[in-house]
Coordinates of C-alpha atoms in Angstrom, one line a residue:
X1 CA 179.2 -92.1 70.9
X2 CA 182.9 -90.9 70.0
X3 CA 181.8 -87.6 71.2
X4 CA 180.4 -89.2 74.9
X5 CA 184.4 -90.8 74.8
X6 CA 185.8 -87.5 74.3
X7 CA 183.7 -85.8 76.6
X8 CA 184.7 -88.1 79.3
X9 CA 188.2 -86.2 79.1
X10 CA 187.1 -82.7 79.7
X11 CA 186.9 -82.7 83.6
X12 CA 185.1 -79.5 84.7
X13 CA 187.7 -79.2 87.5
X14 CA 190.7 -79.4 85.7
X15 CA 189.5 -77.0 83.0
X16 CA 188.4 -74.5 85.7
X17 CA 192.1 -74.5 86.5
X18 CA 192.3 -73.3 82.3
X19 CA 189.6 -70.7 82.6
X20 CA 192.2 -67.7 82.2
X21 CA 193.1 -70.0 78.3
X22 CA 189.7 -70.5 77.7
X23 CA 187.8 -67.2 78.2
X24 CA 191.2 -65.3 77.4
X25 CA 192.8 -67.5 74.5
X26 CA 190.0 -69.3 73.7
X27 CA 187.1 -66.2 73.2
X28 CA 190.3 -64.3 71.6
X29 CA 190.5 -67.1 68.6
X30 CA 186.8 -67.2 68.0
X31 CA 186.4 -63.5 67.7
X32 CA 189.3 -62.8 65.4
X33 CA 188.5 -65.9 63.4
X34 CA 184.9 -64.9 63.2
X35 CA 185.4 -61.4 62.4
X36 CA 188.1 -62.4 59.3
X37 CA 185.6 -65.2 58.1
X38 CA 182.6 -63.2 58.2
X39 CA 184.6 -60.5 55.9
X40 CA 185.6 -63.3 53.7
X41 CA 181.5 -64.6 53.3
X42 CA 180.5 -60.7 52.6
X43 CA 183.1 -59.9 50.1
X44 CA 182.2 -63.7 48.3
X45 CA 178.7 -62.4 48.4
X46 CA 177.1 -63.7 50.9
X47 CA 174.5 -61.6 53.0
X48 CA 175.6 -60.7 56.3
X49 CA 173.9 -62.6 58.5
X50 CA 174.8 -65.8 56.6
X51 CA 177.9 -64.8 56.4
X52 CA 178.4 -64.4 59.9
X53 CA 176.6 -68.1 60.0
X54 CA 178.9 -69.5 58.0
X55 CA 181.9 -68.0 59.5
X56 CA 180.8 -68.8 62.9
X57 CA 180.4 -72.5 62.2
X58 CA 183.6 -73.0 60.4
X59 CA 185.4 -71.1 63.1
X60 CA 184.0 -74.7 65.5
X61 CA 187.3 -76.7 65.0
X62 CA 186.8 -80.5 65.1
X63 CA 187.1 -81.5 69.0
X64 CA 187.0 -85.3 67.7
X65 CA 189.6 -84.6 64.9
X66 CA 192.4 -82.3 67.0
X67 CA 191.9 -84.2 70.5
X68 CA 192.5 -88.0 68.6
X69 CA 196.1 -86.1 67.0
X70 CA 196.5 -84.9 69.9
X71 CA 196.3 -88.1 71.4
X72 CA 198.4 -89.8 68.7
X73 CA 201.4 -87.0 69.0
X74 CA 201.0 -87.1 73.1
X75 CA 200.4 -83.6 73.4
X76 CA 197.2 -83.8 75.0
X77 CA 199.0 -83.0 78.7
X78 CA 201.7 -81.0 77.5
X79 CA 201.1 -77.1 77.7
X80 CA 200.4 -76.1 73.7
X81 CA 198.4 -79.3 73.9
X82 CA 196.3 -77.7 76.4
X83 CA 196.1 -74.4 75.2
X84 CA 194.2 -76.5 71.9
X85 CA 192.2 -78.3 74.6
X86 CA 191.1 -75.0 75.9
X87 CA 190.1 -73.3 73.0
X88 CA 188.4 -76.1 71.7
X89 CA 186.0 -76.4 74.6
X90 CA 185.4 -72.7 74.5
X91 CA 184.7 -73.5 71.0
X92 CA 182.0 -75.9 71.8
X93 CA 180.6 -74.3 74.4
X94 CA 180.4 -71.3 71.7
X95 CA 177.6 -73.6 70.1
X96 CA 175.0 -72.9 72.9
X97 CA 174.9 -69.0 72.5
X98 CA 175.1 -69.3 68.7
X99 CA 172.2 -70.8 68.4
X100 CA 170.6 -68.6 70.5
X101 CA 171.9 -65.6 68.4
X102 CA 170.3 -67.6 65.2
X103 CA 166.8 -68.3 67.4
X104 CA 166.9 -64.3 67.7
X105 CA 167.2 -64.0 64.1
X106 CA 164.8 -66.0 63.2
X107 CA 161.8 -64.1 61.7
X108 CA 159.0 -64.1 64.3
X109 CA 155.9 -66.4 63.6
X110 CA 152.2 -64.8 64.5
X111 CA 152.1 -65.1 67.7
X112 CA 155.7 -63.5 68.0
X113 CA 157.2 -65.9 70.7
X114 CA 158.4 -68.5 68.4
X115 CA 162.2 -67.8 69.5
X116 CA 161.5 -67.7 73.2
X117 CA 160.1 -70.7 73.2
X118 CA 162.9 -71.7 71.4
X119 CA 165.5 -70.7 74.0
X120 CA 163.4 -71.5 76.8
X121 CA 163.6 -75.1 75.5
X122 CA 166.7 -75.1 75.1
X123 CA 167.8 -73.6 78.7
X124 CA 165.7 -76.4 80.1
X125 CA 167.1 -79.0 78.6
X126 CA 170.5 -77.8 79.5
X127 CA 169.6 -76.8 83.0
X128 CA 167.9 -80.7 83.4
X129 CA 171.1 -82.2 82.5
X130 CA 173.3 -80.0 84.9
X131 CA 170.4 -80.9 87.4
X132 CA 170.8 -84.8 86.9
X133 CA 174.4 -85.0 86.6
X134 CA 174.8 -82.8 89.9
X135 CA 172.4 -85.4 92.1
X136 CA 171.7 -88.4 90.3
X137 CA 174.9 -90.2 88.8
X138 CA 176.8 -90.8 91.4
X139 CA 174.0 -92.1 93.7
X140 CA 173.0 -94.3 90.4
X141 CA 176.4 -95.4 89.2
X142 CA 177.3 -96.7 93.2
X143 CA 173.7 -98.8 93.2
X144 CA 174.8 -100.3 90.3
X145 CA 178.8 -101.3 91.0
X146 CA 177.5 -103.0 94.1
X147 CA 176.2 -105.8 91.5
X148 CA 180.2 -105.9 90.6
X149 CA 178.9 -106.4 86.7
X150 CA 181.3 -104.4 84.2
X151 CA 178.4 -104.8 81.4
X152 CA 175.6 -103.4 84.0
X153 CA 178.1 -100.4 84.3
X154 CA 178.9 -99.8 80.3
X155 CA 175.0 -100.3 79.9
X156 CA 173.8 -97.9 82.1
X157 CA 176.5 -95.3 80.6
X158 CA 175.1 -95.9 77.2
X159 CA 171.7 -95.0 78.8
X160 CA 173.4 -91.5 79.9
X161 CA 174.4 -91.2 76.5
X162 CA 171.0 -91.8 74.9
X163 CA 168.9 -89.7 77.3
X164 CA 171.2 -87.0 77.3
X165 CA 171.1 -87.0 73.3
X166 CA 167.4 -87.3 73.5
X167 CA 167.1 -84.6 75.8
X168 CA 169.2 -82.0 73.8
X169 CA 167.1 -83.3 70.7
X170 CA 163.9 -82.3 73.1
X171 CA 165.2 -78.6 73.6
X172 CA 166.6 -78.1 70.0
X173 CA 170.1 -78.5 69.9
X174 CA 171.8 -81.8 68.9
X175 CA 171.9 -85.3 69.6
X176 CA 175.6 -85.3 69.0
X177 CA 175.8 -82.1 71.6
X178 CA 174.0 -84.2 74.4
X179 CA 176.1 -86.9 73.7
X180 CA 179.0 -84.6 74.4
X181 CA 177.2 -83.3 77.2
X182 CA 176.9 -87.1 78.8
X183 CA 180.7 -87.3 78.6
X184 CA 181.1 -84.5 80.6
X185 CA 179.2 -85.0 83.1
X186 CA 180.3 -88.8 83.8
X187 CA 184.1 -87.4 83.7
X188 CA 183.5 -86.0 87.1
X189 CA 182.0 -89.3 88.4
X190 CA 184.5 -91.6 90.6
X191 CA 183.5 -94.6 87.9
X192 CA 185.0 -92.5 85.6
X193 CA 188.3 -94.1 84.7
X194 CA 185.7 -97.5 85.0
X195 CA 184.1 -96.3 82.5
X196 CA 187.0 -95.3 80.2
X197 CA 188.5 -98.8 80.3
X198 CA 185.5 -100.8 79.4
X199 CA 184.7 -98.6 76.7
X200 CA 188.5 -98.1 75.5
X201 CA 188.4 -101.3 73.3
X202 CA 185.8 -99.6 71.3
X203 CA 187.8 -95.8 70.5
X204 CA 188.9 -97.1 67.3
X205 CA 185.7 -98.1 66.4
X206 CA 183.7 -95.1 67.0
X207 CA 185.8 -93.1 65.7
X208 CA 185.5 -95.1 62.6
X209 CA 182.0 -94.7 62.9
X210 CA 181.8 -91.2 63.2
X211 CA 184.1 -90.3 60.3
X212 CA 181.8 -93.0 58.1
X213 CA 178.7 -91.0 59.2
X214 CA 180.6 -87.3 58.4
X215 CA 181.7 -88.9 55.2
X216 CA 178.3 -90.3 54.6
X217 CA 176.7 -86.9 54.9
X218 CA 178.8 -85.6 52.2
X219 CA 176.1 -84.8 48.8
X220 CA 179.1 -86.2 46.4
X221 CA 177.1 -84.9 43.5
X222 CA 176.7 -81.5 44.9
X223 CA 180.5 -81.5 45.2
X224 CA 181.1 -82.4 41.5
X225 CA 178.4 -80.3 39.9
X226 CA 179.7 -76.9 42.4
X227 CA 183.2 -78.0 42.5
X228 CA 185.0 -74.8 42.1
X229 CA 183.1 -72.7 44.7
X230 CA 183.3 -75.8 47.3
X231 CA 187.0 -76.0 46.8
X232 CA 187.8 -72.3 46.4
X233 CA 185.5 -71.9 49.9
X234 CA 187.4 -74.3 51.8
X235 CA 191.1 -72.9 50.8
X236 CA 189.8 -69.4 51.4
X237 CA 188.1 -70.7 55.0
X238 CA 191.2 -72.7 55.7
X239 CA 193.9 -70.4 55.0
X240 CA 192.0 -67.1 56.3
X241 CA 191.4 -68.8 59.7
X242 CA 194.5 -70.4 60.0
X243 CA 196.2 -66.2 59.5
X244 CA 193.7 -65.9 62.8
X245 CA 195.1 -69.3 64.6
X246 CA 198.5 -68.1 64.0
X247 CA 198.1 -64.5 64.8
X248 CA 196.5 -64.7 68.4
X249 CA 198.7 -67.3 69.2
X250 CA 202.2 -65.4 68.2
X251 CA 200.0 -62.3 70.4
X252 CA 199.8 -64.7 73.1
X253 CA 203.7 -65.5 73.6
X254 CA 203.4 -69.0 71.8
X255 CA 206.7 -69.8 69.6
X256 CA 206.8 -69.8 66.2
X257 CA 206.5 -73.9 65.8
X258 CA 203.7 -73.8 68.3
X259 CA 201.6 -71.0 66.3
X260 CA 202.3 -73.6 63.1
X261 CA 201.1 -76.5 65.0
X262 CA 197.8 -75.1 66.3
X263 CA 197.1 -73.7 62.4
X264 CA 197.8 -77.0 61.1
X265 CA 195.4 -79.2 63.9
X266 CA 192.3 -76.6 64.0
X267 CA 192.4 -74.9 60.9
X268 CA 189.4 -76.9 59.8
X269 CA 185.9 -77.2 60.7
X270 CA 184.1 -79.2 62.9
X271 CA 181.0 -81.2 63.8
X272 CA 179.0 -79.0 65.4
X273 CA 178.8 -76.9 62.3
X274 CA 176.3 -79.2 61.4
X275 CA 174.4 -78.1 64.1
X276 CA 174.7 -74.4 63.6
X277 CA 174.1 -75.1 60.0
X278 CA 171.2 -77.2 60.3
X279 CA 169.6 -74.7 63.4
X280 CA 169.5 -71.6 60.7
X281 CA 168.2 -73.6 57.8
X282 CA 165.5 -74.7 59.8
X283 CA 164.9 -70.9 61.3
X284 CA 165.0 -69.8 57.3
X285 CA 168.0 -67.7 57.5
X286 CA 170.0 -70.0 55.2
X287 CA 169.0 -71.4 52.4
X288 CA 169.2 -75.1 51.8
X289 CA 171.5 -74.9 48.9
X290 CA 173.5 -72.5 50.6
X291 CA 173.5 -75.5 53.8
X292 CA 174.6 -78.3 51.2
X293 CA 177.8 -76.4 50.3
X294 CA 178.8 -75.3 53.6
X295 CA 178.2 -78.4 55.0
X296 CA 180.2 -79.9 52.3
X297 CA 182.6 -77.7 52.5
X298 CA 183.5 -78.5 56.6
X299 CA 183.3 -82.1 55.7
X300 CA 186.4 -81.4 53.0
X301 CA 188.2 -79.2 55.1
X302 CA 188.2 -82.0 58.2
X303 CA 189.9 -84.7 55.7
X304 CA 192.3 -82.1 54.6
X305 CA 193.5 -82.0 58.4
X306 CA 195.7 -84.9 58.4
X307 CA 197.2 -83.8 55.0
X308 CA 197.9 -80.1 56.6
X309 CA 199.6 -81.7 59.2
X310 CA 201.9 -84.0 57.3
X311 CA 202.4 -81.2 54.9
X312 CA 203.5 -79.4 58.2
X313 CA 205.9 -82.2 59.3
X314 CA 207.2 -82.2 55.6
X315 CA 208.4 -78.1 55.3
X316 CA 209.8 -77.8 59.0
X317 CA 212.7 -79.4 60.6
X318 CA 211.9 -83.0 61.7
X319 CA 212.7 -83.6 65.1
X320 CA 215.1 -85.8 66.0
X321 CA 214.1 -89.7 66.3
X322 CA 214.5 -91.6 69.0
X323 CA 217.4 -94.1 68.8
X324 CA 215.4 -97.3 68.4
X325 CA 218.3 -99.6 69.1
X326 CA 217.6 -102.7 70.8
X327 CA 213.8 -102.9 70.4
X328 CA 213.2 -105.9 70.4
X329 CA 214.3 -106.5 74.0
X330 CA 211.4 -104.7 74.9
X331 CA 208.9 -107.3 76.0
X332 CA 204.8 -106.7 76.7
X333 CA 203.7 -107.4 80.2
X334 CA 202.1 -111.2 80.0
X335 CA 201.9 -113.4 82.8
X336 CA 204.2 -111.8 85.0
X337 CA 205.3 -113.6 88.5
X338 CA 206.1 -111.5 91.5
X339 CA 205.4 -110.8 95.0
X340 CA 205.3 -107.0 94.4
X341 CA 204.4 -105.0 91.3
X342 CA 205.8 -102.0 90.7
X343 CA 204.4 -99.9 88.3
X344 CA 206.7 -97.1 86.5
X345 CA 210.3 -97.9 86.7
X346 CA 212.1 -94.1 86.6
X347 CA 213.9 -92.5 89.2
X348 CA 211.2 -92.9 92.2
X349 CA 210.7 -96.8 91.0
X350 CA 214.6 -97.6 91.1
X351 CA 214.9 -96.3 94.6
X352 CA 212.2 -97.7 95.8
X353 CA 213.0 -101.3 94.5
X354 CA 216.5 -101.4 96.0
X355 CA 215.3 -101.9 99.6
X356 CA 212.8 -105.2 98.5
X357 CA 215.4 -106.4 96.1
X358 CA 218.1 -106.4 99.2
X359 CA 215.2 -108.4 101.2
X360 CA 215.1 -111.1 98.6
X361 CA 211.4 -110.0 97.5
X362 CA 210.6 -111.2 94.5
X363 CA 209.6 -108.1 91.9
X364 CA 207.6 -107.6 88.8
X365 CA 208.5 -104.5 87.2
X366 CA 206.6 -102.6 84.1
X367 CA 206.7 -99.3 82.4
X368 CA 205.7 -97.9 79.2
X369 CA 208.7 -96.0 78.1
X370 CA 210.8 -97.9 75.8
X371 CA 213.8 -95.8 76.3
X372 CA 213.9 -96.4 80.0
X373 CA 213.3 -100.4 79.9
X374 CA 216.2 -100.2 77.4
X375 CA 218.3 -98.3 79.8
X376 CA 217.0 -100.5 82.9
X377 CA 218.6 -103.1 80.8
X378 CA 222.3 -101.8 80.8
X379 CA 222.1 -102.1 84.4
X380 CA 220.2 -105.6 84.6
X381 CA 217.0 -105.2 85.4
X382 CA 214.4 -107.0 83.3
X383 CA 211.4 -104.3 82.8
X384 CA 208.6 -105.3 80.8
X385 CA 206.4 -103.0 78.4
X386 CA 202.9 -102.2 79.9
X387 CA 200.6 -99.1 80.5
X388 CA 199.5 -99.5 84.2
X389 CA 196.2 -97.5 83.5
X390 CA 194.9 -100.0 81.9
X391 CA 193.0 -103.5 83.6
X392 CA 194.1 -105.9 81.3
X393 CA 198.1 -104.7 82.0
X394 CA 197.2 -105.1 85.5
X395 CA 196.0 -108.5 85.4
X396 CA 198.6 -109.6 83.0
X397 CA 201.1 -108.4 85.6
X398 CA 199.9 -110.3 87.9
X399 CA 198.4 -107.5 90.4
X400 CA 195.5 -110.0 91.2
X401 CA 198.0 -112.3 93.3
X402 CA 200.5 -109.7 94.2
X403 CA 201.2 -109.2 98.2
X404 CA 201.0 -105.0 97.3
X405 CA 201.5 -102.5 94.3
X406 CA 203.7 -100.0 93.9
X407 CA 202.8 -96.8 92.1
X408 CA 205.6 -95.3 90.7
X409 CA 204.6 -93.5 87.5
X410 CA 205.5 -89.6 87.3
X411 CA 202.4 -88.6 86.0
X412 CA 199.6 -87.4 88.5
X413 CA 196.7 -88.6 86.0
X414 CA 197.8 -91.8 85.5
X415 CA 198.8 -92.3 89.2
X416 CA 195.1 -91.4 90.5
X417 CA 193.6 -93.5 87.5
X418 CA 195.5 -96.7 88.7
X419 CA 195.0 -96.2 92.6
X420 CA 191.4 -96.5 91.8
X421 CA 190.9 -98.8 89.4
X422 CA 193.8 -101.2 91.1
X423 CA 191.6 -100.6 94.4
X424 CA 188.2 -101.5 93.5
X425 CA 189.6 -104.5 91.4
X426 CA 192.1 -105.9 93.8
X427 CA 190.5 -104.2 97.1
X428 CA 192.6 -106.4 99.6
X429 CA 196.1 -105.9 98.0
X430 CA 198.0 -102.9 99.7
X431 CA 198.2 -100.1 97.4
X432 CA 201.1 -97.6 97.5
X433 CA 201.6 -94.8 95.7
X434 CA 204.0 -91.4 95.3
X435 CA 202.1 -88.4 95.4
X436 CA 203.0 -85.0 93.6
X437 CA 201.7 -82.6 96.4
X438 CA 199.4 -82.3 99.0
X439 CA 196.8 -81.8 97.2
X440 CA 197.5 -85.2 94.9
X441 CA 198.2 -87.1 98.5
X442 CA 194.2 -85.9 99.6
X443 CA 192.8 -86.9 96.8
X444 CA 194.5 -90.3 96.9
X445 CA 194.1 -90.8 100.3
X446 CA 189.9 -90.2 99.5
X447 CA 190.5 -92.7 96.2
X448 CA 191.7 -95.3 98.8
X449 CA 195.2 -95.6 98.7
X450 CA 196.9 -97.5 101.9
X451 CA 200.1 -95.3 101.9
X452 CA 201.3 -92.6 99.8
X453 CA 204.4 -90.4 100.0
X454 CA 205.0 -86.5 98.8
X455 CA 208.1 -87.6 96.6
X456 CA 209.8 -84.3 97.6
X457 CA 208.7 -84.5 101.2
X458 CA 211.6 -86.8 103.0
X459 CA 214.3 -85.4 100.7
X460 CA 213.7 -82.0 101.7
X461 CA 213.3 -83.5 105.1
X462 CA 216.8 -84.7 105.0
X463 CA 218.4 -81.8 103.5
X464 CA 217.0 -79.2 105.8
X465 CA 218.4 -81.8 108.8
X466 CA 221.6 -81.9 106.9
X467 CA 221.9 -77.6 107.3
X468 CA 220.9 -78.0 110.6
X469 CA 223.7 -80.2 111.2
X470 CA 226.2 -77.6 109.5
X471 CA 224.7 -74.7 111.6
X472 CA 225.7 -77.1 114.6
X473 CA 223.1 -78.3 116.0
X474 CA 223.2 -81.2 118.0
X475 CA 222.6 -84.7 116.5
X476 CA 219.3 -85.6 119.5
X477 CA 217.8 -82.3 118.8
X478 CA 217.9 -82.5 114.7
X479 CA 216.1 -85.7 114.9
X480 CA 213.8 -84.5 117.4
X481 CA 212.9 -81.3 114.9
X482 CA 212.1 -83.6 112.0
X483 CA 209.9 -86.1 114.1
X484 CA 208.1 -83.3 115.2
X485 CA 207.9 -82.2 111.8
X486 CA 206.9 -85.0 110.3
X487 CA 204.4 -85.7 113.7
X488 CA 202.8 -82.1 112.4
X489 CA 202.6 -82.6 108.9
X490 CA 200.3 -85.9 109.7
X491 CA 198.1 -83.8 112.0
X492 CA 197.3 -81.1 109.1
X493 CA 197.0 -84.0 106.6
X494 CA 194.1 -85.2 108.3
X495 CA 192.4 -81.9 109.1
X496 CA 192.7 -81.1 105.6
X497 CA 191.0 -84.3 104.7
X498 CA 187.8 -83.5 107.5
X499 CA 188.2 -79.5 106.0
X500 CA 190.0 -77.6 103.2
X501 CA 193.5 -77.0 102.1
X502 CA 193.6 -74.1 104.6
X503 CA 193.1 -76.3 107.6
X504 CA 195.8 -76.9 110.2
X505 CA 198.2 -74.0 109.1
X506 CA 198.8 -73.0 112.0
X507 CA 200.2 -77.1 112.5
X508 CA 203.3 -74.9 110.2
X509 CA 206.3 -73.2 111.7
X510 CA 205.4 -70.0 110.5
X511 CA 202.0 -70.9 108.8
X512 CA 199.4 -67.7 109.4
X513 CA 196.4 -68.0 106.8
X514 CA 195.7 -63.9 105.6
X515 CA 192.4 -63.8 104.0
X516 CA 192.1 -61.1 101.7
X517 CA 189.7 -58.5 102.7
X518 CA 186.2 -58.0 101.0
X519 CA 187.2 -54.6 100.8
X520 CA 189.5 -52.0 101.4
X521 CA 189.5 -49.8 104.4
X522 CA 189.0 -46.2 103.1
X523 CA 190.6 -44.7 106.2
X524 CA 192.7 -45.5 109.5
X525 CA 190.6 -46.5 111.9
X526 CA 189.9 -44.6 115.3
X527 CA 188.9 -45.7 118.7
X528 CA 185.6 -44.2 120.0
X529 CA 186.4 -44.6 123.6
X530 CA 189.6 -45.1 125.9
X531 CA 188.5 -49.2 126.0
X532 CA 188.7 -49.2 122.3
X533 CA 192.1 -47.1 122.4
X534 CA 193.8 -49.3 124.8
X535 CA 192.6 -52.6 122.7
X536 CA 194.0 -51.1 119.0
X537 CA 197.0 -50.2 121.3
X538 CA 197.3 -53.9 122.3
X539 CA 196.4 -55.4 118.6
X540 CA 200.0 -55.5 117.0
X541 CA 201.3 -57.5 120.0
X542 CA 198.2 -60.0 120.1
X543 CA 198.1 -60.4 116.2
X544 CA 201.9 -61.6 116.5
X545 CA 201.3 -64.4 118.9
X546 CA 199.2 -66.8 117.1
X547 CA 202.4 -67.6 114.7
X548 CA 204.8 -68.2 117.9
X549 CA 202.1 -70.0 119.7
X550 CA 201.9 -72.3 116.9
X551 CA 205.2 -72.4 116.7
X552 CA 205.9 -73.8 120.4
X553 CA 203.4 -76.1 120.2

């Protein structure tokens, strides 16, 4: 169930934005780690093909492990904490062909089509799931929020979770995988962030759970009667992949600390080692003695994670602390009173309070940086401690009785996460919310939202009026510009909405969409008669016009 949790965070279209890091970075880590921990198994002993088995599986880092640091350190959004992200899905997306490769080896029954029936089962139950969560989900998932019953919502997910595991049993991969696999393909659905909250309550407990049941898997007295190959594998595992971690990432431009930060967080195995482990056992490539010590031999290396990583923090310059003075005037968001909430209090928030504080309007302000309610508090305002993307903040703050909601947080996540959430719990209170670019201002306007504003829009609306001003022109015709700027940028907004991102450019002063050509022309091109001469003569003035045309208009 952890796995469904984490799942629910790997959006397919913000990691299609990460492709380059995961089939660049991500394929580069595997194959070096691979190839260095294969040469490791051979040279212990080990016949090639399980040594390549056992390389392969310890090269799966933990997703649960590195994702809840991650979490933990908030590094999941920043850009080394996405390069982790991305390898680590390439990683477990690794599994699927692996256990192909090990069907292939497999040694043929009688009738010789053991392994294809193998793969096809496995393609199938793959291709179902793709199938399901393409057509079925959201259709099933709006049914079902009609009834306006949070448990109907969590139940039906846990359903998704259990078929999905079931149906990756079914083809021969993992119930764990399918699991994985059911996170996935809920985090696309708009009841994601639903979903999310009403299972958040329960992170720490799954993930209690699933430690107990890697923990549990452990064969202790394996472990004490084979103690020094089980301990000399994992150190030689550990440190060989880790020299791999580090290497691809100093190859790939990442800093020094970085490279030591991604060795510490994924040089370990991970959970769907199992899997690959358990696949060739079954298949009769490894031998089951063989299975118990690499099995116990991942389970070791993930609980030596958290020690690599303090050891980490322990040889290489701390950074500095926070100054944690005045802490305990930070208060948590209970029972707030106010007419309007405003959610994030940082630069956008303080502007956009001054005008409803010089009306008299009563507000209720929260945030969840500490060091900017402290400094909110040199200058008087009283800004309470809360995380806007979660319901139970927003009810505590009073957003069920509040005449509108202000969205103020500089994070686009969050932002999105809140406008829908705050509008399908409290769908008559005005919701209004600063967007990062078009792009974030469609999809709110789709999630919603009543009003949202570009946050760089008016001020580089005002500046470019200001150097109008200083080239001289007149007061009337400045303001007239910007209105019909402003009238413009509406018009596209809405066409992009009905279209794509490429509607309305012509609505810009300037704006000429170039497609790029499917190919390129292998000579100039000539005219076959004088009609087609005098028309190539005429293209260079008519291809011009569209821009001033647009322009005029």
């Amino acid at each position: 169930m952890f796995l469904f949790v984490i799942g629910l965070e790997m959006q397919p279209t913000r990691l299609w934005k990460l492709r380059r890091e995961i089939f660049g970075l991500g394929l580069m880590q595997v194959l070096v780690c691979g190839a260095l921990l294969t040469l490791v198994g051979v040279v212990a002993g080990l016949k090639p093909p399980v040594a390549f088995i056992a390389a392969m599986g310890f090269v799966l880092s933990s997703t649960a492990i590195v994702m809840q640091l991650l979490d933990e350190r908030g590094d999941t959004s920043t850009p080394r904490g996405q390069r982790m992200v991305s390898i680590l899905l390439l990683e477990d997306l690794a599994i699927v062909p692996l256990l192909a490769i090990v069907a292939f080896m497999e040694p043929d029954t009688a009738d010789g089509v053991s392994r294809w029936v193998t793969i096809g089962a496995a393609l199938a139950a793959i291709v179902g799931l793709v199938a399901v969560s393409r057509w079925l989900l959201n259709p099933l998932f709006r049914i079902l929020a009609k009834a306006h019953a949070r448990e109907v919502m969590t139940a039906a997910a846990l359903l998704v979770v259990l078929g999905s595991a079931l149906a990756m049993q079914w083809g021969g991969l993992s119930m764990a995988m399918g699991a994985f696999a059911a996170g996935v393909m809920l985090s696309e659905s708009t009841f994601r962030h639903q979903l999310e909250a009403d299972i958040e309550p329960f992170r720490g407990i799954l993930l209690g759970l699933f430690f107990m049941g890697v923990g549990m898997s452990l064969d202790i007295p394996l472990v004490l009667a084979d103690w020094p190959l089980i301990l000399g594998g994992v150190l030689a595992y550990m440190v060989f992949k880790g020299i791999g971690i580090y290497a691809v990432a100093r190859v790939t431009k990442s800093s020094h600390g970085d490279a030591l930060q991604r060795t510490a967080l994924m040089a370990q195995g991970g959970e769907f080692a199992f899997v690959l482990y358990s696949a060739a056992a079954a298949a009769g490539i490894v031998e089951a003695s063989i299975n118990a010590v690499l099995t116990a031999t991942i389970i070791i290396s993930m609980a030596l994670t958290p020690l690599a990583v303090f050891a980490l923090r322990w040889v290489t310059p701390a950074e500095p602390e926070p100054d944690l003075d005045g802490i305990e005037s930070v208060e948590e968001a209970r029972e707030i009173k106010g007419s309007v909430l405003i959610i994030g209090f940082g630069r956008f928030g303080q502007i956009a309070s001054q005008a409803l504080l010089a009306r008299g309007i009563d507000i209720a302000l929260i945030e969840n940086d500490t060091d900017m309610i402290r400094s909110a508090a040199q200058f008087g305002f009283k800004v309470y401690y809360g995380d806007g993307t979660r319901m139970d903040v927003l009810h505590a703050s009073g957003a069920s009785h509040a005449r509108a909601i202000l969205v103020c947080v500089d994070k686009k996540d969050a932002t999105t996460r809140i406008v829908e959430q705050a509008k399908r719990e409290f769908p008559l209170t005005p919701i209004l919310a600063r967007s990062f670019d078009r792009q974030h201002a469609i999809e709110l306007i789709r999630r919603g939202v009543d009003y949202q504003m570009r946050e760089t829009f008016e001020s580089a609306m005002a500046f470019s009026s200001a150097a109008l001003r200083q080239l001289g022109v007149a007061d009337a015709e400045v303001l007239e510009i910007a209105e019909d700027i402003r009238r413009r940028d509406a018009e596209r907004l809405q066409l992009q909405l009905a279209g794509d991102i490429q509607s309305g450019i012509t609505l810009m002063h300037g704006g000429r969409w170039t497609p790029t050509p499917l190919t390129k022309p292998r000579k100039t091109a000539k005219a076959l008669n004088e009609e087609a001469a005098d028309a190539m003569e005429d293209l260079p003035r008519k291809s011009a016009s569209p821009a001033g045309q647009s322009a005029s208009r």
